[in-house]
Amino acid sequence: GESVGLHLPTLSVQEGDNSIINCAYSNSASDYFIWYKQESGKGPQFIIDIRSNMDKRQGQRVTVLLNKTVKHLSLQIAATQPGDSAVYFCAETLTSGGYQKVTFGIGTKLQVIP
Amino acid sequence: NAGVTQTPKFQVLKTGQSMTLQCAQDMNHNSMYWYRQDPGMGLRLIYYSASEGTTDKGEVPNGYNVSRLNKREFSLRLESAAPSQTSVYFCASRTGTGGNTEAFFGQGTRLTVV
């Protein structure tokens, strides 16, 4: 299953399938991009980040891809599980004067169908 | 290891009342933040404290004040609550050094102003 950034806020996938959550960012000067997961009733939780000079980074069952040409970021979750059901936020950071400004997107809700 | 602790978890205020949201972190982080989260708006930064002794406005500071009481604690005060301040409030902290982007969030405070 695949979402198209901020205009399709809900993504439903079958358990075991791969999920792709997309995000369009705004500032070409951003130096890091981050994905957070927020479960219902909880605060956001860091998943993975990627530096702006990279185009791919892998974690445990997750891969983040960065395409700076079109200012696009994606989070791929392999073998999606019910515990992956949550809202996923992308964020971009800009470091200036020693301070890292973080701007969050509005999020995509991932629903895993058992 | 408690991480970031926010109190209270829920609060109902009448218009014009004041209250202080408390936040404490036990990770020796330099930077602390207050965000509000509204449906369809993502997380918006209210105020931040890059290090102990400093505070700065974020995107939506109007109607709020903050105090960085010490390295551990960062409080958010609403002097005269308005219905527009009905939201879920999150406190977060980061090391604030180097390229470490990971922020740790509290569980949130759900505030309703009637």
PDB file of C-alpha atoms in Angstrom:
ATOM      1  CA  GLY A   1       0.000   0.000   0.000  1.00  0.00           C
ATOM      2  CA  GLU A   2       1.162   3.571  -0.723  1.00  0.00           C
ATOM      3  CA  SER A   3       0.037   6.966   0.474  1.00  0.00           C
ATOM      4  CA  VAL A   4       0.513  10.208  -1.384  1.00  0.00           C
ATOM      5  CA  GLY A   5       1.887  12.568   1.211  1.00  0.00           C
ATOM      6  CA  LEU A   6      -0.329  14.879   3.130  1.00  0.00           C
ATOM      7  CA  HIS A   7      -3.385  14.644   0.866  1.00  0.00           C
ATOM      8  CA  LEU A   8      -4.234  11.059   1.796  1.00  0.00           C
ATOM      9  CA  PRO A   9      -3.932  10.901   5.548  1.00  0.00           C
ATOM     10  CA  THR A  10      -5.042   7.264   5.995  1.00  0.00           C
ATOM     11  CA  LEU A  11      -3.284   4.194   4.646  1.00  0.00           C
ATOM     12  CA  SER A  12      -4.733   0.706   5.081  1.00  0.00           C
ATOM     13  CA  VAL A  13      -2.533  -2.331   4.499  1.00  0.00           C
ATOM     14  CA  GLN A  14      -2.897  -6.042   4.977  1.00  0.00           C
ATOM     15  CA  GLU A  15      -0.859  -7.622   7.722  1.00  0.00           C
ATOM     16  CA  GLY A  16       2.349  -8.986   6.241  1.00  0.00           C
ATOM     17  CA  ASP A  17       2.406  -6.572   3.313  1.00  0.00           C
ATOM     18  CA  ASN A  18       4.916  -3.772   2.970  1.00  0.00           C
ATOM     19  CA  SER A  19       3.807  -0.211   3.729  1.00  0.00           C
ATOM     20  CA  ILE A  20       5.066   2.943   2.099  1.00  0.00           C
ATOM     21  CA  ILE A  21       4.308   6.262   3.719  1.00  0.00           C
ATOM     22  CA  ASN A  22       5.206   9.363   1.765  1.00  0.00           C
ATOM     23  CA  CYS A  23       5.989  12.904   2.760  1.00  0.00           C
ATOM     24  CA  ALA A  24       6.738  16.084   0.844  1.00  0.00           C
ATOM     25  CA  TYR A  25       8.968  18.553   2.628  1.00  0.00           C
ATOM     26  CA  SER A  26       9.330  22.235   2.000  1.00  0.00           C
ATOM     27  CA  ASN A  27      12.835  23.475   2.768  1.00  0.00           C
ATOM     28  CA  SER A  28      15.684  22.423   0.511  1.00  0.00           C
ATOM     29  CA  ALA A  29      18.145  23.638   3.180  1.00  0.00           C
ATOM     30  CA  SER A  30      16.901  21.148   5.785  1.00  0.00           C
ATOM     31  CA  ASP A  31      19.773  19.072   7.103  1.00  0.00           C
ATOM     32  CA  TYR A  32      17.999  16.096   8.669  1.00  0.00           C
ATOM     33  CA  PHE A  33      14.706  14.336   8.083  1.00  0.00           C
ATOM     34  CA  ILE A  34      13.031  12.282  10.748  1.00  0.00           C
ATOM     35  CA  TRP A  35      10.167   9.842  11.057  1.00  0.00           C
ATOM     36  CA  TYR A  36       8.114   9.561  14.226  1.00  0.00           C
ATOM     37  CA  LYS A  37       5.425   7.065  15.180  1.00  0.00           C
ATOM     38  CA  GLN A  38       2.540   8.079  17.410  1.00  0.00           C
ATOM     39  CA  GLU A  39       0.257   5.458  18.903  1.00  0.00           C
ATOM     40  CA  SER A  40      -3.153   6.423  20.182  1.00  0.00           C
ATOM     41  CA  GLY A  41      -2.977   8.313  23.461  1.00  0.00           C
ATOM     42  CA  LYS A  42       0.811   8.493  23.465  1.00  0.00           C
ATOM     43  CA  GLY A  43       3.501  10.953  22.517  1.00  0.00           C
ATOM     44  CA  PRO A  44       5.450  10.618  19.265  1.00  0.00           C
ATOM     45  CA  GLN A  45       8.306   8.145  19.269  1.00  0.00           C
ATOM     46  CA  PHE A  46      11.443   8.472  17.141  1.00  0.00           C
ATOM     47  CA  ILE A  47      11.808   5.790  14.467  1.00  0.00           C
ATOM     48  CA  ILE A  48      14.670   6.769  12.194  1.00  0.00           C
ATOM     49  CA  ASP A  49      16.370   9.792  10.723  1.00  0.00           C
ATOM     50  CA  ILE A  50      18.384  10.482   7.612  1.00  0.00           C
ATOM     51  CA  ARG A  51      20.923  13.165   6.954  1.00  0.00           C
ATOM     52  CA  SER A  52      20.395  15.343   3.907  1.00  0.00           C
ATOM     53  CA  ASN A  53      23.575  14.068   2.221  1.00  0.00           C
ATOM     54  CA  MET A  54      22.207  10.513   2.168  1.00  0.00           C
ATOM     55  CA  ASP A  55      19.497   9.011  -0.011  1.00  0.00           C
ATOM     56  CA  LYS A  56      18.744   5.823   1.898  1.00  0.00           C
ATOM     57  CA  ARG A  57      18.982   4.560   5.437  1.00  0.00           C
ATOM     58  CA  GLN A  58      17.827   1.244   6.868  1.00  0.00           C
ATOM     59  CA  GLY A  59      16.737   0.291  10.325  1.00  0.00           C
ATOM     60  CA  GLN A  60      14.974  -2.690  11.772  1.00  0.00           C
ATOM     61  CA  ARG A  61      12.144  -3.434   9.284  1.00  0.00           C
ATOM     62  CA  VAL A  62      12.149   0.210   8.195  1.00  0.00           C
ATOM     63  CA  THR A  63      13.849   2.022   5.352  1.00  0.00           C
ATOM     64  CA  VAL A  64      13.805   5.742   4.725  1.00  0.00           C
ATOM     65  CA  LEU A  65      14.391   7.090   1.244  1.00  0.00           C
ATOM     66  CA  LEU A  66      15.207  10.699   0.486  1.00  0.00           C
ATOM     67  CA  ASN A  67      14.836  12.316  -2.921  1.00  0.00           C
ATOM     68  CA  LYS A  68      16.121  15.859  -2.674  1.00  0.00           C
ATOM     69  CA  THR A  69      15.419  16.599  -6.317  1.00  0.00           C
ATOM     70  CA  VAL A  70      11.682  16.522  -5.717  1.00  0.00           C
ATOM     71  CA  LYS A  71      11.840  17.156  -1.941  1.00  0.00           C
ATOM     72  CA  HIS A  72      10.268  13.832  -1.125  1.00  0.00           C
ATOM     73  CA  LEU A  73      10.757  11.478   1.790  1.00  0.00           C
ATOM     74  CA  SER A  74       9.321   8.010   2.293  1.00  0.00           C
ATOM     75  CA  LEU A  75       9.183   5.455   5.058  1.00  0.00           C
ATOM     76  CA  GLN A  76       8.953   1.815   4.067  1.00  0.00           C
ATOM     77  CA  ILE A  77       7.856  -0.724   6.654  1.00  0.00           C
ATOM     78  CA  ALA A  78       8.516  -4.332   5.765  1.00  0.00           C
ATOM     79  CA  ALA A  79       6.076  -7.103   6.727  1.00  0.00           C
ATOM     80  CA  THR A  80       3.644  -4.730   8.416  1.00  0.00           C
ATOM     81  CA  GLN A  81       2.317  -5.939  11.752  1.00  0.00           C
ATOM     82  CA  PRO A  82      -0.742  -4.934  13.795  1.00  0.00           C
ATOM     83  CA  GLY A  83       1.586  -3.159  16.221  1.00  0.00           C
ATOM     84  CA  ASP A  84       2.583  -0.825  13.405  1.00  0.00           C
ATOM     85  CA  SER A  85      -0.877   0.748  13.425  1.00  0.00           C
ATOM     86  CA  ALA A  86      -0.282   4.378  14.368  1.00  0.00           C
ATOM     87  CA  VAL A  87       0.065   7.870  12.935  1.00  0.00           C
ATOM     88  CA  TYR A  88       3.412   8.479  11.277  1.00  0.00           C
ATOM     89  CA  PHE A  89       4.907  11.967  11.096  1.00  0.00           C
ATOM     90  CA  CYS A  90       7.759  13.151   8.984  1.00  0.00           C
ATOM     91  CA  ALA A  91       9.786  16.093  10.201  1.00  0.00           C
ATOM     92  CA  GLU A  92      12.502  18.230   8.700  1.00  0.00           C
ATOM     93  CA  THR A  93      15.187  19.981  10.676  1.00  0.00           C
ATOM     94  CA  LEU A  94      17.235  23.062   9.985  1.00  0.00           C
ATOM     95  CA  THR A  95      20.242  23.858  12.129  1.00  0.00           C
ATOM     96  CA  SER A  96      21.028  27.535  12.550  1.00  0.00           C
ATOM     97  CA  GLY A  97      23.085  29.241  15.219  1.00  0.00           C
ATOM     98  CA  GLY A  98      23.519  25.985  17.074  1.00  0.00           C
ATOM     99  CA  TYR A  99      19.749  25.464  17.331  1.00  0.00           C
ATOM    100  CA  GLN A 100      17.926  22.735  15.446  1.00  0.00           C
ATOM    101  CA  LYS A 101      14.502  23.899  14.267  1.00  0.00           C
ATOM    102  CA  VAL A 102      12.119  21.002  13.671  1.00  0.00           C
ATOM    103  CA  THR A 103       9.016  21.276  11.483  1.00  0.00           C
ATOM    104  CA  PHE A 104       6.494  18.437  11.535  1.00  0.00           C
ATOM    105  CA  GLY A 105       4.114  17.314   8.830  1.00  0.00           C
ATOM    106  CA  ILE A 106       0.449  16.614   9.639  1.00  0.00           C
ATOM    107  CA  GLY A 107       0.872  12.846   9.679  1.00  0.00           C
ATOM    108  CA  THR A 108      -0.431   9.730   7.953  1.00  0.00           C
ATOM    109  CA  LYS A 109      -2.541   7.189   9.782  1.00  0.00           C
ATOM    110  CA  LEU A 110      -1.525   3.597   9.099  1.00  0.00           C
ATOM    111  CA  GLN A 111      -4.201   0.953   9.668  1.00  0.00           C
ATOM    112  CA  VAL A 112      -3.094  -2.668   9.547  1.00  0.00           C
ATOM    113  CA  ILE A 113      -5.797  -5.137   8.588  1.00  0.00           C
ATOM    114  CA  PRO A 114      -5.310  -8.515  10.296  1.00  0.00           C
TER     115      PRO A 114
ATOM    116  CA  ASN B   1      14.034   5.489  33.683  1.00  0.00           C
ATOM    117  CA  ALA B   2      11.001   7.783  33.385  1.00  0.00           C
ATOM    118  CA  GLY B   3      12.119   9.840  30.355  1.00  0.00           C
ATOM    119  CA  VAL B   4       9.819  12.855  29.940  1.00  0.00           C
ATOM    120  CA  THR B   5       7.025  13.235  32.471  1.00  0.00           C
ATOM    121  CA  GLN B   6       4.122  15.629  32.006  1.00  0.00           C
ATOM    122  CA  THR B   7       1.424  16.581  34.455  1.00  0.00           C
ATOM    123  CA  PRO B   8      -1.521  16.667  34.437  1.00  0.00           C
ATOM    124  CA  LYS B   9      -2.726  14.189  31.791  1.00  0.00           C
ATOM    125  CA  PHE B  10      -6.152  15.777  31.487  1.00  0.00           C
ATOM    126  CA  GLN B  11      -7.505  19.194  32.408  1.00  0.00           C
ATOM    127  CA  VAL B  12     -10.709  21.127  31.860  1.00  0.00           C
ATOM    128  CA  LEU B  13     -10.576  24.890  32.312  1.00  0.00           C
ATOM    129  CA  LYS B  14     -13.135  27.632  32.092  1.00  0.00           C
ATOM    130  CA  THR B  15     -12.393  30.555  29.797  1.00  0.00           C
ATOM    131  CA  GLY B  16     -10.195  33.037  31.624  1.00  0.00           C
ATOM    132  CA  GLN B  17      -8.742  30.583  34.132  1.00  0.00           C
ATOM    133  CA  SER B  18      -5.013  30.078  34.391  1.00  0.00           C
ATOM    134  CA  MET B  19      -2.939  26.951  34.761  1.00  0.00           C
ATOM    135  CA  THR B  20       0.589  25.626  34.478  1.00  0.00           C
ATOM    136  CA  LEU B  21       1.567  22.451  32.669  1.00  0.00           C
ATOM    137  CA  GLN B  22       4.564  20.775  34.205  1.00  0.00           C
ATOM    138  CA  CYS B  23       7.302  18.869  32.392  1.00  0.00           C
ATOM    139  CA  ALA B  24      10.395  17.149  33.713  1.00  0.00           C
ATOM    140  CA  GLN B  25      13.061  15.007  32.034  1.00  0.00           C
ATOM    141  CA  ASP B  26      15.648  12.799  33.661  1.00  0.00           C
ATOM    142  CA  MET B  27      17.974  12.313  30.680  1.00  0.00           C
ATOM    143  CA  ASN B  28      20.212  15.344  31.329  1.00  0.00           C
ATOM    144  CA  HIS B  29      19.064  16.890  28.047  1.00  0.00           C
ATOM    145  CA  ASN B  30      19.930  20.460  27.220  1.00  0.00           C
ATOM    146  CA  SER B  31      16.963  21.321  25.006  1.00  0.00           C
ATOM    147  CA  MET B  32      13.293  21.203  25.915  1.00  0.00           C
ATOM    148  CA  TYR B  33      10.195  22.031  23.916  1.00  0.00           C
ATOM    149  CA  TRP B  34       6.467  22.571  24.196  1.00  0.00           C
ATOM    150  CA  TYR B  35       4.227  21.619  21.282  1.00  0.00           C
ATOM    151  CA  ARG B  36       0.517  21.618  20.713  1.00  0.00           C
ATOM    152  CA  GLN B  37      -1.202  19.078  18.520  1.00  0.00           C
ATOM    153  CA  ASP B  38      -4.492  19.805  16.800  1.00  0.00           C
ATOM    154  CA  PRO B  39      -6.355  17.645  14.261  1.00  0.00           C
ATOM    155  CA  GLY B  40      -5.008  18.187  10.761  1.00  0.00           C
ATOM    156  CA  MET B  41      -2.293  20.560  12.004  1.00  0.00           C
ATOM    157  CA  GLY B  42       0.484  18.270  13.127  1.00  0.00           C
ATOM    158  CA  LEU B  43       2.732  19.348  15.968  1.00  0.00           C
ATOM    159  CA  ARG B  44       3.333  23.071  16.282  1.00  0.00           C
ATOM    160  CA  LEU B  45       6.080  24.523  18.436  1.00  0.00           C
ATOM    161  CA  ILE B  46       4.924  26.923  21.136  1.00  0.00           C
ATOM    162  CA  TYR B  47       8.163  27.671  22.985  1.00  0.00           C
ATOM    163  CA  TYR B  48      11.526  26.060  23.356  1.00  0.00           C
ATOM    164  CA  SER B  49      14.542  26.212  25.591  1.00  0.00           C
ATOM    165  CA  ALA B  50      17.770  25.431  23.780  1.00  0.00           C
ATOM    166  CA  SER B  51      19.645  25.238  27.065  1.00  0.00           C
ATOM    167  CA  GLU B  52      19.158  25.955  30.733  1.00  0.00           C
ATOM    168  CA  GLY B  53      18.588  29.666  31.260  1.00  0.00           C
ATOM    169  CA  THR B  54      17.259  30.409  27.785  1.00  0.00           C
ATOM    170  CA  THR B  55      13.778  30.365  26.278  1.00  0.00           C
ATOM    171  CA  ASP B  56      12.529  31.401  22.857  1.00  0.00           C
ATOM    172  CA  LYS B  57       9.260  31.666  20.992  1.00  0.00           C
ATOM    173  CA  GLY B  58       8.221  29.045  18.510  1.00  0.00           C
ATOM    174  CA  GLU B  59       5.534  29.188  15.837  1.00  0.00           C
ATOM    175  CA  VAL B  60       2.491  29.789  18.071  1.00  0.00           C
ATOM    176  CA  PRO B  61       3.574  31.507  21.327  1.00  0.00           C
ATOM    177  CA  ASN B  62       0.647  33.879  21.803  1.00  0.00           C
ATOM    178  CA  GLY B  63      -1.275  33.254  25.008  1.00  0.00           C
ATOM    179  CA  TYR B  64       1.524  31.212  26.604  1.00  0.00           C
ATOM    180  CA  ASN B  65       4.536  31.743  28.805  1.00  0.00           C
ATOM    181  CA  VAL B  66       7.273  29.348  29.815  1.00  0.00           C
ATOM    182  CA  SER B  67       9.834  28.905  32.545  1.00  0.00           C
ATOM    183  CA  ARG B  68      12.969  26.780  32.381  1.00  0.00           C
ATOM    184  CA  LEU B  69      13.163  26.245  36.113  1.00  0.00           C
ATOM    185  CA  ASN B  70      16.364  24.199  35.962  1.00  0.00           C
ATOM    186  CA  LYS B  71      17.903  21.726  33.552  1.00  0.00           C
ATOM    187  CA  ARG B  72      15.234  19.118  34.292  1.00  0.00           C
ATOM    188  CA  GLU B  73      12.054  21.180  34.301  1.00  0.00           C
ATOM    189  CA  PHE B  74      10.266  23.290  31.707  1.00  0.00           C
ATOM    190  CA  SER B  75       6.785  24.573  32.482  1.00  0.00           C
ATOM    191  CA  LEU B  76       4.120  26.083  30.226  1.00  0.00           C
ATOM    192  CA  ARG B  77       1.662  28.606  31.604  1.00  0.00           C
ATOM    193  CA  LEU B  78      -1.669  29.748  30.249  1.00  0.00           C
ATOM    194  CA  GLU B  79      -2.483  33.031  31.966  1.00  0.00           C
ATOM    195  CA  SER B  80      -6.043  33.397  30.672  1.00  0.00           C
ATOM    196  CA  ALA B  81      -7.263  30.290  28.902  1.00  0.00           C
ATOM    197  CA  ALA B  82      -9.296  30.605  25.702  1.00  0.00           C
ATOM    198  CA  PRO B  83     -11.310  27.950  23.825  1.00  0.00           C
ATOM    199  CA  SER B  84      -8.751  28.213  20.982  1.00  0.00           C
ATOM    200  CA  GLN B  85      -6.214  26.710  23.379  1.00  0.00           C
ATOM    201  CA  THR B  86      -8.132  23.463  23.560  1.00  0.00           C
ATOM    202  CA  SER B  87      -5.539  21.007  22.334  1.00  0.00           C
ATOM    203  CA  VAL B  88      -3.186  18.214  23.286  1.00  0.00           C
ATOM    204  CA  TYR B  89       0.096  19.564  24.628  1.00  0.00           C
ATOM    205  CA  PHE B  90       3.373  17.684  24.398  1.00  0.00           C
ATOM    206  CA  CYS B  91       6.634  18.375  26.095  1.00  0.00           C
ATOM    207  CA  ALA B  92       9.802  17.029  24.490  1.00  0.00           C
ATOM    208  CA  SER B  93      13.515  17.033  25.149  1.00  0.00           C
ATOM    209  CA  ARG B  94      16.690  16.429  23.146  1.00  0.00           C
ATOM    210  CA  THR B  95      20.348  16.329  23.943  1.00  0.00           C
ATOM    211  CA  GLY B  96      20.673  19.484  21.855  1.00  0.00           C
ATOM    212  CA  THR B  97      24.194  18.701  20.760  1.00  0.00           C
ATOM    213  CA  GLY B  98      25.781  17.495  17.555  1.00  0.00           C
ATOM    214  CA  GLY B  99      23.705  15.761  14.918  1.00  0.00           C
ATOM    215  CA  ASN B 100      21.502  13.933  17.361  1.00  0.00           C
ATOM    216  CA  THR B 101      17.977  14.548  16.133  1.00  0.00           C
ATOM    217  CA  GLU B 102      16.051  12.202  18.401  1.00  0.00           C
ATOM    218  CA  ALA B 103      13.491  13.946  20.571  1.00  0.00           C
ATOM    219  CA  PHE B 104      11.769  12.228  23.472  1.00  0.00           C
ATOM    220  CA  PHE B 105       8.152  13.142  24.091  1.00  0.00           C
ATOM    221  CA  GLY B 106       5.965  13.000  27.142  1.00  0.00           C
ATOM    222  CA  GLN B 107       2.559  11.322  27.150  1.00  0.00           C
ATOM    223  CA  GLY B 108       0.719  14.583  26.535  1.00  0.00           C
ATOM    224  CA  THR B 109      -1.784  16.764  28.371  1.00  0.00           C
ATOM    225  CA  ARG B 110      -5.275  16.902  26.941  1.00  0.00           C
ATOM    226  CA  LEU B 111      -6.628  20.371  27.719  1.00  0.00           C
ATOM    227  CA  THR B 112     -10.193  21.468  27.142  1.00  0.00           C
ATOM    228  CA  VAL B 113     -11.203  25.094  27.609  1.00  0.00           C
ATOM    229  CA  VAL B 114     -14.940  25.659  27.896  1.00  0.00           C
TER     230      VAL B 114
END
